[in-house]
XYZ file of C-alpha atoms in Angstrom:
148
model
C -21.971 -1.524 23.681
C -22.366 0.784 20.725
C -21.749 -0.397 17.196
C -21.779 1.184 13.781
C -24.693 -0.091 11.726
C -25.004 0.341 7.973
C -28.172 0.535 5.867
C -26.741 -0.243 2.377
C -30.042 0.734 0.736
C -29.442 4.381 1.841
C -25.769 4.553 0.805
C -25.092 6.563 -2.381
C -21.299 6.073 -2.385
C -20.656 9.782 -1.849
C -17.575 8.941 0.233
C -18.469 11.535 2.834
C -17.817 8.906 5.549
C -14.376 8.190 4.121
C -13.522 11.880 3.998
C -14.863 12.506 7.474
C -12.656 9.675 8.842
C -9.581 11.083 7.143
C -10.258 14.570 8.423
C -10.958 13.280 11.976
C -7.530 11.637 11.907
C -5.567 14.710 10.719
C -5.392 13.675 7.048
C -4.204 10.137 7.662
C -5.520 7.234 5.620
C -9.225 6.618 6.405
C -10.048 3.575 8.451
C -13.109 2.827 6.307
C -13.950 2.587 2.641
C -16.863 2.140 0.263
C -16.918 -0.492 -2.422
C -19.452 -0.976 -5.169
C -20.233 -4.520 -6.141
C -20.590 -5.787 -9.736
C -24.344 -5.501 -9.213
C -24.078 -1.845 -8.289
C -24.680 -2.348 -4.527
C -22.882 0.255 -2.416
C -21.156 -1.330 0.560
C -19.462 0.774 3.235
C -16.763 -1.286 4.912
C -16.153 -0.569 8.628
C -14.535 -2.410 11.524
C -17.220 -4.518 13.104
C -15.704 -4.418 16.589
C -16.162 -8.178 16.618
C -17.322 -9.998 19.734
C -14.588 -12.561 19.208
C -12.032 -10.578 17.181
C -9.548 -12.566 15.135
C -7.180 -9.584 14.953
C -6.872 -9.654 18.773
C -6.338 -13.429 18.883
C -3.599 -13.371 16.279
C -1.739 -10.298 17.556
C 1.598 -11.538 18.977
C 2.476 -8.290 20.770
C -0.782 -7.255 22.343
C -1.143 -4.250 20.112
C -4.692 -5.314 19.334
C -6.926 -5.667 22.409
C -10.618 -5.655 23.161
C -11.693 -3.066 25.692
C -14.008 -4.750 28.228
C -15.725 -1.431 29.067
C -16.639 -0.284 25.538
C -16.446 -3.541 23.623
C -14.265 -1.765 21.052
C -11.143 -3.408 19.589
C -8.276 -1.065 20.174
C -4.884 -0.690 18.518
C -1.657 0.450 20.190
C 0.785 1.507 17.542
C 3.713 1.512 20.001
C 3.281 -2.229 20.630
C 2.824 -3.160 17.000
C 5.525 -5.258 15.268
C 3.997 -4.591 11.745
C 3.703 -8.344 11.162
C 0.219 -7.795 9.630
C -1.209 -10.949 11.136
C -4.239 -8.900 12.202
C -4.771 -7.852 8.564
C -4.573 -11.416 7.359
C -6.833 -12.656 10.182
C -9.684 -10.168 9.714
C -12.502 -12.137 8.102
C -14.052 -8.928 6.704
C -10.925 -7.449 5.050
C -11.309 -4.258 7.057
C -7.816 -3.710 8.428
C -5.057 -2.328 6.206
C -1.599 -0.827 6.441
C -1.090 2.886 6.006
C -0.157 3.962 2.501
C 2.958 5.972 3.386
C 5.032 3.950 5.848
C 3.366 0.542 5.540
C 3.886 0.082 9.304
C 0.738 1.435 10.897
C -2.532 -0.528 10.964
C -5.469 1.572 9.906
C -8.023 0.490 12.475
C -11.224 2.274 13.410
C -10.940 3.850 16.860
C -14.590 5.012 16.942
C -13.179 8.561 17.014
C -12.714 8.349 20.764
C -10.063 11.095 20.593
C -12.394 13.439 18.696
C -13.950 16.235 20.781
C -17.473 14.897 20.052
C -16.384 11.274 20.895
C -18.704 10.204 18.129
C -17.592 8.370 14.978
C -17.325 11.120 12.378
C -18.444 8.776 9.605
C -21.777 8.537 11.494
C -21.958 12.233 12.282
C -21.287 13.330 8.718
C -23.251 10.797 6.606
C -25.739 12.923 4.643
C -28.031 9.977 3.923
C -28.027 8.628 7.523
C -26.954 5.264 6.078
C -24.463 4.909 8.922
C -25.759 4.993 12.469
C -24.467 4.290 15.952
C -26.658 1.854 17.819
C -26.637 0.226 21.216
C -26.321 -3.568 21.073
C -26.419 -6.114 23.884
C -23.148 -7.541 25.104
C -22.896 -11.195 23.930
C -23.520 -13.836 26.573
C -20.084 -15.396 26.058
C -18.260 -12.164 26.868
C -20.686 -11.231 29.628
C -20.079 -14.623 31.296
C -16.333 -13.934 31.302
C -16.872 -10.618 33.125
C -16.509 -8.543 29.939
C -13.131 -10.034 28.903
C -12.035 -12.447 26.242
């Protein structure tokens, strides 16, 4: 499984990752953001594609699922009831509703529909603070045949 990794010490809060996300999704709200703590620490916020995703467990309609092949948490807008349980359940505060309709969940899709099939936040980061790295599949998920 591949996951986005962040080296906060390299991040300069240039917001190139946020802009790249928005451009990759045809001008929609970005699925990521950068916050600066009181101490001045730059912190890019991305979906962690959790091993045991609370957003999936709380989704009543099956709009949020975990793909057993990629390990990515996926979102199906057509199944979404806009109850926002996934937003409330995310322990990292990553998920959010879109700013215009307040019906669509802004969820990282790892740019799977992009021609490069590479997260554009990773591809465009000028400081290489954001990388895509291979990680081992957790034993719990592997024991269940790749499913939750």
